[in-house]
Coordinates of N, CA and C and ligand atoms in Angstrom, one line a residue:
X1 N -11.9 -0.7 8.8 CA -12.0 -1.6 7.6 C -10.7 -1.6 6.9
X2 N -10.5 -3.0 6.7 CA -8.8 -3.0 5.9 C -9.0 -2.5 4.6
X3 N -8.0 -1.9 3.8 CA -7.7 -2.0 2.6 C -7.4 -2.5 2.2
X4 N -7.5 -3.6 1.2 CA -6.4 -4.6 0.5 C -6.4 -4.6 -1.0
X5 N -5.5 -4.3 -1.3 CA -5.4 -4.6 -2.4 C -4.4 -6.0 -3.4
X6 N -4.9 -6.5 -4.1 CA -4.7 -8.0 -4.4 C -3.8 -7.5 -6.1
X7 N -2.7 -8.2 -5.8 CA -1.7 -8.5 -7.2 C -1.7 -9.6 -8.0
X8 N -2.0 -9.9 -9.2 CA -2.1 -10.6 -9.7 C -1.5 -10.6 -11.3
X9 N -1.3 -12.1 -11.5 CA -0.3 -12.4 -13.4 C -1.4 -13.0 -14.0
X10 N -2.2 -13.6 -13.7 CA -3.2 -14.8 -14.7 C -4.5 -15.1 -13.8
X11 N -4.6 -16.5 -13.4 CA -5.8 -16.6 -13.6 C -7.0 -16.6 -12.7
X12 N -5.9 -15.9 -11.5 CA -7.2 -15.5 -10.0 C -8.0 -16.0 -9.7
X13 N -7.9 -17.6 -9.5 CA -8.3 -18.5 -8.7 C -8.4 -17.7 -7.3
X14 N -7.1 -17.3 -6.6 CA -6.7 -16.9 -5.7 C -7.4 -15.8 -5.3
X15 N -7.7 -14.9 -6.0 CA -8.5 -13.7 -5.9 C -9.4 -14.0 -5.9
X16 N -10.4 -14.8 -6.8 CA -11.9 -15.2 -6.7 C -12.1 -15.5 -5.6
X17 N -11.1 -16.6 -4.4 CA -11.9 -17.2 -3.2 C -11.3 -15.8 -2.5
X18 N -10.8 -14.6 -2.1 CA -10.7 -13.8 -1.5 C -11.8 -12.9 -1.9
X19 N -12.0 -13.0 -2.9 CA -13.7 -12.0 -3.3 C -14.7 -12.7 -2.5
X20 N -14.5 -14.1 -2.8 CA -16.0 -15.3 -2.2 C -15.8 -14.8 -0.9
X21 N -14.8 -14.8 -0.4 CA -15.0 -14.7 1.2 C -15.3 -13.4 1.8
X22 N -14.9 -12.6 1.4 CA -15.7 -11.4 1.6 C -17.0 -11.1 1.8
X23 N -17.5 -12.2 0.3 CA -19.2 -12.0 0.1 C -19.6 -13.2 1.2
X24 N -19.0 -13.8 1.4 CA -19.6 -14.6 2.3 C -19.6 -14.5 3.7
X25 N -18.7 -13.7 4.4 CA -18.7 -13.4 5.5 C -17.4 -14.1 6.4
X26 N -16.7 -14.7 5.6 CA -15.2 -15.6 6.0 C -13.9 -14.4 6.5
X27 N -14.3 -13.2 5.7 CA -13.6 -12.0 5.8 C -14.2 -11.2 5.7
X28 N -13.9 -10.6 7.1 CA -14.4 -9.4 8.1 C -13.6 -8.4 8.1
X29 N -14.2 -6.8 8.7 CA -13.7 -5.9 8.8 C -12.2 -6.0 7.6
X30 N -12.9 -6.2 6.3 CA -12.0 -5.7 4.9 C -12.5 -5.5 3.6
X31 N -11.7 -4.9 3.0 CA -12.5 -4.5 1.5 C -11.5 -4.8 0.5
X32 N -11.9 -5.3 -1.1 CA -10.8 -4.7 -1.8 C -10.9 -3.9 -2.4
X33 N -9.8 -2.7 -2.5 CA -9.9 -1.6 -3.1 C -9.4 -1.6 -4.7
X34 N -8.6 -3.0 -4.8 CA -8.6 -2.2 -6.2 C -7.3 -3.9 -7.0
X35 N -7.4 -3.9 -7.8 CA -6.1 -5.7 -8.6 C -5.4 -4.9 -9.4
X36 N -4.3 -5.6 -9.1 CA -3.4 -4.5 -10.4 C -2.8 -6.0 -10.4
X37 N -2.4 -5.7 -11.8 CA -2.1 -7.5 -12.7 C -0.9 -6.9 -13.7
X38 N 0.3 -7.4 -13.8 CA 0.7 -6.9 -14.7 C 0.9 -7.4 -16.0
X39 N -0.2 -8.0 -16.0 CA -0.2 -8.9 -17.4 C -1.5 -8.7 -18.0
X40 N -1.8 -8.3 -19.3 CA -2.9 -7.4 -20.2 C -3.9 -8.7 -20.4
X41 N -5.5 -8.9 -20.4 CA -6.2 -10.5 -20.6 C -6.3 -10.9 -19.8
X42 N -5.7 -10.7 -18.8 CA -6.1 -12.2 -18.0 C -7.4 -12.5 -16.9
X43 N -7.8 -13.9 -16.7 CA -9.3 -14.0 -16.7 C -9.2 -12.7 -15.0
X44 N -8.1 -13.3 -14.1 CA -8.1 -12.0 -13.0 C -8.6 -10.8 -13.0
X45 N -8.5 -10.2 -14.5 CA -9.2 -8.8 -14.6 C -10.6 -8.8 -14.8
X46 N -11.0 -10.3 -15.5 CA -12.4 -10.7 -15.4 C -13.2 -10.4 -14.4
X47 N -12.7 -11.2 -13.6 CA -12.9 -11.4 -12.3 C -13.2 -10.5 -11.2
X48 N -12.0 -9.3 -11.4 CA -12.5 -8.2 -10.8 C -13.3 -7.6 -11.1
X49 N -13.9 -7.0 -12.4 CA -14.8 -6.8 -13.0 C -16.2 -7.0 -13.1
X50 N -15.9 -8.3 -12.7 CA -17.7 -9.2 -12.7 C -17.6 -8.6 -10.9
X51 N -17.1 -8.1 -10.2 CA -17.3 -8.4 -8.8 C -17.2 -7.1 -9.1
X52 N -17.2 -6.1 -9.3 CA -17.0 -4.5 -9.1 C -16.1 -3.9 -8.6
X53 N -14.9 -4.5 -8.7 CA -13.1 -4.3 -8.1 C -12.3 -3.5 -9.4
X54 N -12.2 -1.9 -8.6 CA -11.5 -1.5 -10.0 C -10.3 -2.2 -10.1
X55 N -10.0 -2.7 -11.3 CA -8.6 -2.7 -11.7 C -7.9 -2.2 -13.3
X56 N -6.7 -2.3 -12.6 CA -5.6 -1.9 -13.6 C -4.4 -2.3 -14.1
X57 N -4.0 -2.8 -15.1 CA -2.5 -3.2 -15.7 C -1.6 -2.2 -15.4
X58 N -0.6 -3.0 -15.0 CA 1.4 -2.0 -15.1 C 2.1 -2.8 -15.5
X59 N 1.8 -3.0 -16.8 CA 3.0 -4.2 -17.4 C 4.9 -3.1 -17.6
X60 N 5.5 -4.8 -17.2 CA 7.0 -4.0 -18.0 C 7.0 -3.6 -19.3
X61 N 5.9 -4.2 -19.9 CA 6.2 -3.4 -21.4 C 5.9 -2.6 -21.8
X62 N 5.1 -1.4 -20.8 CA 4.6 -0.4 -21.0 C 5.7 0.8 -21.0
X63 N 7.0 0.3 -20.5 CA 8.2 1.1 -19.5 C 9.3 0.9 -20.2
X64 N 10.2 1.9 -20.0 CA 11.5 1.6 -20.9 C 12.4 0.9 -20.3
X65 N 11.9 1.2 -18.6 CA 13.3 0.4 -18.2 C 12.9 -0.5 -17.1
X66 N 13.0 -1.5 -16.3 CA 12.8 -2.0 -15.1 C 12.6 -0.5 -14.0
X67 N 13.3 0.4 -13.7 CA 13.5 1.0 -12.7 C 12.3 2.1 -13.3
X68 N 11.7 2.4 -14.4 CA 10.6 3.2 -14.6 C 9.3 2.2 -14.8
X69 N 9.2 1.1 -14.4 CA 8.0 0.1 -14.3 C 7.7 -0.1 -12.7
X70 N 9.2 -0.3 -12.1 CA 9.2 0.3 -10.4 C 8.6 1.2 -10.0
X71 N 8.8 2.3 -10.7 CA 8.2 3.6 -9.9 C 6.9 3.6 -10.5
X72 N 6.6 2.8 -11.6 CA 5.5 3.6 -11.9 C 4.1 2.7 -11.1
X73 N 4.5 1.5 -10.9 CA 3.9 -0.2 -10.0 C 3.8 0.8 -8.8
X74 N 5.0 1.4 -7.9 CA 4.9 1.9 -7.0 C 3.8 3.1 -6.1
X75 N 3.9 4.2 -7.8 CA 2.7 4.5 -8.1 C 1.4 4.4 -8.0
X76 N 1.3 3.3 -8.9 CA -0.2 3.0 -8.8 C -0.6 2.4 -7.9
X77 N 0.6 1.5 -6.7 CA -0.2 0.7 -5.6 C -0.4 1.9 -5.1
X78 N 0.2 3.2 -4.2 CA -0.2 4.1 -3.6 C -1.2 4.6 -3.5
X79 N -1.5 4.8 -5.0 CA -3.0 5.3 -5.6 C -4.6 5.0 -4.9
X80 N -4.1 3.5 -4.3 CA -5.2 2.5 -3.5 C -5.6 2.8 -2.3
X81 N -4.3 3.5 -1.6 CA -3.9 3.7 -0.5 C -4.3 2.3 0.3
X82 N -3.4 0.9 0.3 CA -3.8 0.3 0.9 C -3.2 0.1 2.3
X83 N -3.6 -1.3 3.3 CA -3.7 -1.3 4.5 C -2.6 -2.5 3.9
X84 N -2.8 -3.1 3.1 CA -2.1 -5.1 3.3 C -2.6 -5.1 1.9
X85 N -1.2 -5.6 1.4 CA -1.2 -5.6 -0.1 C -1.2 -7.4 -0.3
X86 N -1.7 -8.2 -0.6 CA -2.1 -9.1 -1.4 C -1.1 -9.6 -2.4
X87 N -0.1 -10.7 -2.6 CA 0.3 -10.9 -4.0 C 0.0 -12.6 -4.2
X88 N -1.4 -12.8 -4.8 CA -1.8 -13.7 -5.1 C -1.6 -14.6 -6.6
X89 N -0.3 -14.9 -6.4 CA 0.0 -15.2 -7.8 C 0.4 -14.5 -8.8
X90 N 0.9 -13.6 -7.7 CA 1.8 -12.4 -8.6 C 3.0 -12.6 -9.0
X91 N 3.4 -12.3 -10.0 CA 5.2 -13.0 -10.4 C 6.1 -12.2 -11.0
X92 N 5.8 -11.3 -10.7 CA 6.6 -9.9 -11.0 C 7.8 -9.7 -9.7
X93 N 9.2 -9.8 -9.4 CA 10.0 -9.1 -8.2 C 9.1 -8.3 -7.7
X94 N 9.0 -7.7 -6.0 CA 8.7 -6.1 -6.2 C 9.9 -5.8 -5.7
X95 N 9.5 -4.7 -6.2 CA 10.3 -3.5 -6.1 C 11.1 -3.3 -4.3
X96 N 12.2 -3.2 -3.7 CA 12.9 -3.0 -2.8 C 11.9 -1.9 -2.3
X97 N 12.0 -0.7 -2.9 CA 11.1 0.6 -2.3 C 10.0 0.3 -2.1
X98 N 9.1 -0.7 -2.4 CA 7.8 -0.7 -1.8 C 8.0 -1.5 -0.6
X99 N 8.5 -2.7 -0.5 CA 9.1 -3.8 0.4 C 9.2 -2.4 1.5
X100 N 10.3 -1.8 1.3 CA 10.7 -0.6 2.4 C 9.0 -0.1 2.9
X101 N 8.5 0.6 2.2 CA 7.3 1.4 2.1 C 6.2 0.7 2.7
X102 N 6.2 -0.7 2.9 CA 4.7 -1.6 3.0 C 5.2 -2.9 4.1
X103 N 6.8 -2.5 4.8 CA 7.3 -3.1 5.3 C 5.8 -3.8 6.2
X104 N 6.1 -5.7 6.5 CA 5.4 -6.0 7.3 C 3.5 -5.5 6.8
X105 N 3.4 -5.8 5.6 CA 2.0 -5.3 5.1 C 2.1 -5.7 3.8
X106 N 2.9 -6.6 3.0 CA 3.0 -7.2 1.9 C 2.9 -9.2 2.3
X107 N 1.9 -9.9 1.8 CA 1.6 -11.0 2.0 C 1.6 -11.8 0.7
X108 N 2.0 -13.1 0.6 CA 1.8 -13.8 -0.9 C 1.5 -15.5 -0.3
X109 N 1.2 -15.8 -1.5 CA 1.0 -16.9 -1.3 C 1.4 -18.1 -2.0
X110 N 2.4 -18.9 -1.3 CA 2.7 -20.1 -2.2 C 2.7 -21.5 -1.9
X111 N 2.6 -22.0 -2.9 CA 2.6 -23.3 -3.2 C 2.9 -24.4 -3.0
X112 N 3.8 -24.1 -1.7 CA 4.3 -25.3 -1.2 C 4.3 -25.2 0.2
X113 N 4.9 -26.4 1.4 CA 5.3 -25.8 2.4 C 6.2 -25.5 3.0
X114 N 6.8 -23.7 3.2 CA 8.2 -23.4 3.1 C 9.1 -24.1 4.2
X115 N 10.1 -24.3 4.2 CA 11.2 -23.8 3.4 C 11.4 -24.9 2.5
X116 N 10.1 -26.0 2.0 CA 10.4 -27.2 0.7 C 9.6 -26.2 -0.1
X117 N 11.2 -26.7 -1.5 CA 10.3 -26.1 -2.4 C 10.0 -24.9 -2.4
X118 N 10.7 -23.6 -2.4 CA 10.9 -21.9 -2.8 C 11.9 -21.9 -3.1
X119 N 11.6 -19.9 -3.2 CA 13.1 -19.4 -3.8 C 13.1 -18.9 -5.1
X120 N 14.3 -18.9 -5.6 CA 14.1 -18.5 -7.2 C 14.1 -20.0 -8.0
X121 N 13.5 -19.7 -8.8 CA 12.9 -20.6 -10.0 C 12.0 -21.5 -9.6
X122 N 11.1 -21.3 -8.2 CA 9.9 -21.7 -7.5 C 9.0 -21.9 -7.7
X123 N 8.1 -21.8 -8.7 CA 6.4 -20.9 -9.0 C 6.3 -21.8 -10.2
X124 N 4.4 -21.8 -9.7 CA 3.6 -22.4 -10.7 C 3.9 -23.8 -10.6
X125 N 3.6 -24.7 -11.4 CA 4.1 -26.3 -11.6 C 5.2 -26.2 -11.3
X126 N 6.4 -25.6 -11.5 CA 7.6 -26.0 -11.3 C 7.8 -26.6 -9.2
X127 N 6.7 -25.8 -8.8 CA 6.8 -26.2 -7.3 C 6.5 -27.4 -7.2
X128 N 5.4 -28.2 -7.7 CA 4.6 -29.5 -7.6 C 5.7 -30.9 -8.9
X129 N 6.0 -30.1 -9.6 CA 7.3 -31.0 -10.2 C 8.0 -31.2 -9.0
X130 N 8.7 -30.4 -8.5 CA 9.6 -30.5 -7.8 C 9.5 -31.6 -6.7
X131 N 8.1 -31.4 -6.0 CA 7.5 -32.3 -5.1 C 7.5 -33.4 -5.2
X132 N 7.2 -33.9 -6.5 CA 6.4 -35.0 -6.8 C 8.3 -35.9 -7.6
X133 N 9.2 -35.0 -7.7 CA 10.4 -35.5 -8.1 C 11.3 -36.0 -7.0
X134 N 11.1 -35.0 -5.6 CA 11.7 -36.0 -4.2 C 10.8 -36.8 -4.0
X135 N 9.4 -37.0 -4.4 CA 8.8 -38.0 -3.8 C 8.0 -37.5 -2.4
X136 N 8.2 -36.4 -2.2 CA 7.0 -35.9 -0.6 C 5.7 -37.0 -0.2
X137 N 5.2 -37.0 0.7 CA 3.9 -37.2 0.8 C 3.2 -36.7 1.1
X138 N 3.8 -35.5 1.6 CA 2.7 -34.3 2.2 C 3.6 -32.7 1.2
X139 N 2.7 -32.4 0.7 CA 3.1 -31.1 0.4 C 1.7 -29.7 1.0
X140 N 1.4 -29.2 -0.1 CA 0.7 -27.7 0.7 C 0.9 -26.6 0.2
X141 N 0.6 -25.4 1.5 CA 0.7 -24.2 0.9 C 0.9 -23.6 1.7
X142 N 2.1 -21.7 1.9 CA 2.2 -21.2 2.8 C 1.7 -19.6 2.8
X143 N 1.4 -19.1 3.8 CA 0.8 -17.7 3.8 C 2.5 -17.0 4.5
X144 N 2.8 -16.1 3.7 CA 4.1 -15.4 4.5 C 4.3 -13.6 4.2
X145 N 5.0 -13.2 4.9 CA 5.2 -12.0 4.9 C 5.6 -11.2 4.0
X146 N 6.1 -10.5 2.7 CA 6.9 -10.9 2.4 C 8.1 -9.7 2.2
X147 N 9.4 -10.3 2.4 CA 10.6 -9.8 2.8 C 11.4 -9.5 1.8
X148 N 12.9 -9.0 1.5 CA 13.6 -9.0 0.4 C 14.1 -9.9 0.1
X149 N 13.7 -11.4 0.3 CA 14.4 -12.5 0.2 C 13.0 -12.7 -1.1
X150 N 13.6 -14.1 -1.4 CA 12.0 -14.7 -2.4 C 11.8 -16.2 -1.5
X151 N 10.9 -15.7 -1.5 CA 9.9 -16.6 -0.1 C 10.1 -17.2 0.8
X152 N 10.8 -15.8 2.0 CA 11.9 -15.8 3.1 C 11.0 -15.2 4.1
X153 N 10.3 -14.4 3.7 CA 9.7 -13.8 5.3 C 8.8 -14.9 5.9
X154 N 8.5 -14.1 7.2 CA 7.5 -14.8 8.1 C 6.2 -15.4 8.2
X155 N 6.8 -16.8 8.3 CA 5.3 -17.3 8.0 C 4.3 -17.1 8.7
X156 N 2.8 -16.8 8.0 CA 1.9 -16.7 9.1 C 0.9 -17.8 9.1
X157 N 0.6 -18.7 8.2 CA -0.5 -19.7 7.6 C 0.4 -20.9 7.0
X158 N -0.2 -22.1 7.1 CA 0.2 -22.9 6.6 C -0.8 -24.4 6.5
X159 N -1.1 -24.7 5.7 CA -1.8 -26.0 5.2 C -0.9 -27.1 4.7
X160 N -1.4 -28.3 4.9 CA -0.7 -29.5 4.2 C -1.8 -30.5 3.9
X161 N -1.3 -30.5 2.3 CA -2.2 -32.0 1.6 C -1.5 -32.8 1.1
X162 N -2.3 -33.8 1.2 CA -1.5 -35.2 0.5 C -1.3 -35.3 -0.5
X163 N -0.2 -36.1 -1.1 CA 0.6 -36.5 -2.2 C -0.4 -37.7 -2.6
X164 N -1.1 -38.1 -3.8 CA -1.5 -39.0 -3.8 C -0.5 -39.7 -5.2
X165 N -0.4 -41.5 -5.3 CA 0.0 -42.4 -6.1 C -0.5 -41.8 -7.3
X166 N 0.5 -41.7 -8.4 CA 0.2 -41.1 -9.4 C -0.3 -39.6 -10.1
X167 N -0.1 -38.9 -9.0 CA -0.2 -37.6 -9.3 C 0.3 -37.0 -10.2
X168 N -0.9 -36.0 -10.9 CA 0.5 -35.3 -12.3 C 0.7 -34.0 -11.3
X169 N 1.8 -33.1 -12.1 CA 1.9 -31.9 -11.5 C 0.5 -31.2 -11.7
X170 N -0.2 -31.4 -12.4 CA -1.3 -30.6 -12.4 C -2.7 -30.5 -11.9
X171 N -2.6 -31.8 -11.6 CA -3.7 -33.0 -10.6 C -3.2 -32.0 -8.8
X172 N -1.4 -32.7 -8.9 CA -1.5 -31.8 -7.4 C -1.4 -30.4 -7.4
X173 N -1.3 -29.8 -8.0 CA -1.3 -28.0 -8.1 C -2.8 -28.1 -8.0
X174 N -3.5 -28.4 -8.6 CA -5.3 -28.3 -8.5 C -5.5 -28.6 -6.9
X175 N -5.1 -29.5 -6.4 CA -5.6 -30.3 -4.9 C -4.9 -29.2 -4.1
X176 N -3.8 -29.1 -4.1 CA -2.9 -27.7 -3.1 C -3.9 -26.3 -3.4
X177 N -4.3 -25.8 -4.5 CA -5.2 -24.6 -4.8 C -6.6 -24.8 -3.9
X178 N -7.1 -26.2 -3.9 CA -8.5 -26.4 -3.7 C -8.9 -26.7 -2.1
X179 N -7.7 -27.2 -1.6 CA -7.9 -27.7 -0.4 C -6.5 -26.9 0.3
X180 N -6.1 -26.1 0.5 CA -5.2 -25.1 0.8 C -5.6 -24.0 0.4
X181 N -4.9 -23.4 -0.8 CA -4.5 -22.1 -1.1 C -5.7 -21.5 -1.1
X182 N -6.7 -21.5 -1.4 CA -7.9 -21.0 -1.6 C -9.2 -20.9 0.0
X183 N -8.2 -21.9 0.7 CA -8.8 -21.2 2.7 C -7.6 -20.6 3.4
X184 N -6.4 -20.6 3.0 CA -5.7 -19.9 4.0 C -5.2 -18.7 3.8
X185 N -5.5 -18.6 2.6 CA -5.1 -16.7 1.8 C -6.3 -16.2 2.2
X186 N -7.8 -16.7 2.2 CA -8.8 -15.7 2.9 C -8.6 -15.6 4.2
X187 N -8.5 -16.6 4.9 CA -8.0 -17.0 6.5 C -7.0 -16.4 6.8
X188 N -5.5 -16.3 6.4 CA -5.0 -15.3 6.6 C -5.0 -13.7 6.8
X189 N -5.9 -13.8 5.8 CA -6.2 -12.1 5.4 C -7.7 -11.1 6.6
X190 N -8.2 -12.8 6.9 CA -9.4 -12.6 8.3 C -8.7 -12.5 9.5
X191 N -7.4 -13.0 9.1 CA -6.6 -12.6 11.0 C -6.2 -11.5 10.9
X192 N -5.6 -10.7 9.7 CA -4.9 -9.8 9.8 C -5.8 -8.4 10.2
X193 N -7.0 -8.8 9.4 CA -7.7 -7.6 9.1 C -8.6 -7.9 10.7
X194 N -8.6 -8.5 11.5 CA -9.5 -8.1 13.1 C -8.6 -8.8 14.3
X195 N -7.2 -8.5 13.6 CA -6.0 -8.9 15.0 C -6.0 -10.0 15.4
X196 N -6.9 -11.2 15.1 CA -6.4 -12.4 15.3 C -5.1 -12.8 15.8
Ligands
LIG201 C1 -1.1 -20.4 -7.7 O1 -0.6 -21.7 -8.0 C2 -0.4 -19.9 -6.5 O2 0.1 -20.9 -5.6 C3 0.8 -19.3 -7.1 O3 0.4 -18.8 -8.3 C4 -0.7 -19.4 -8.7 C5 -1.8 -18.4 -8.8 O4 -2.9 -18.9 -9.3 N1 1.3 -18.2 -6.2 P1 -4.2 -18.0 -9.5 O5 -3.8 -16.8 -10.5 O6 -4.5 -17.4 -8.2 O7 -5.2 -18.9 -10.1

């Protein structure tokens, strides 16, 4: 049985269809053990909650410094003892030492289809502005590994949806979540967890 545990900032969309699929049978041979979010409120902790998923906050503001919010993040994922760590709309760096530590066992999921559209200053609407500012017709979402680069490792999943006439950034961030991101982060996480 996998361990997984899921990282999240806000509003776990992302985590909800990785709960749904679980309960539905879409993902096999896995469990989650546990959401750490490092943002205090957000519906994510709901979420886990209503579904029986312990979770926990590790905000930076809890810490005096970046390098004691590292150790202490580092910490608490340990705590899980997971198999495949999850970062579903997580937006925090991690930490180099867990990268080291979870090498090849850290997965995220974004918003576009790489190499259009990542990197630094990537995330959230800023990806689907970006899209909809070259003009794409096809944009998407990718499942990847993730490496010391920002959103450089190995892809494992990938979806593509249409650009429709008129689209706001918010219209297509909803269509890329609804019709992507939300089947190929459970899909992903069903190959990983029975060797697909
Ligand atoms: C999604 O747009 C996802 O692509 C990106 O962050 C957002 C997370 O949304 N990585 P949610 O918290 O899963 O609803």
């Amino acid at each position: 049985m996998l361990r997984v545990l899921v990282m999240v900032s806000g509003g776990g969309t992302n985590l909800q269809a990785i709960i749904d699929s679980v309960n539905t049978g879409d993902i096999t041979n896995a469990e989650i053990v546990g959401v750490i979010s490092n943002n205090y409120g957000v519906k994510s902790l709901e979420r886990a909650k209503n579904a029986g998923i312990d979770a926990c906050v590790v905000s930076p503001k809890d810490f005096a410094s970046r390098a004691e919010f590292n150790d202490g993040l580092l910490a608490k994922v340990n705590s899980y003892k997971p198999d495949l760590i999850v970062l579903a709309g997580f937006l925090v760096v991690i930490p180099e030492q867990m990268i080291d530590e979870y090498e090849n066992r850290i997965i995220n999921i974004h918003p576009s289809l790489i190499p259009s559209f990542c990197g630094t200053g990537y995330y959230g609407l800023k990806v689907h502005e970006a899209a909809l500012e070259r003009g794409v017709k096809l944009t998407g979402a990718t499942v990847h590994y993730v490496d010391k680069g920002t959103d450089t490792g190995p892809i494992i999943m990938q979806k593509a949806v249409e650009v429709r006439e008129g689209d706001t950034p918010k219209e297509l961030q909803q269509r890329v979540m609804e019709e992507a991101e939300w089947k190929i982060l459970p899909a992903a996480i069903n190959k990983i967890a029975n060797n697909l």
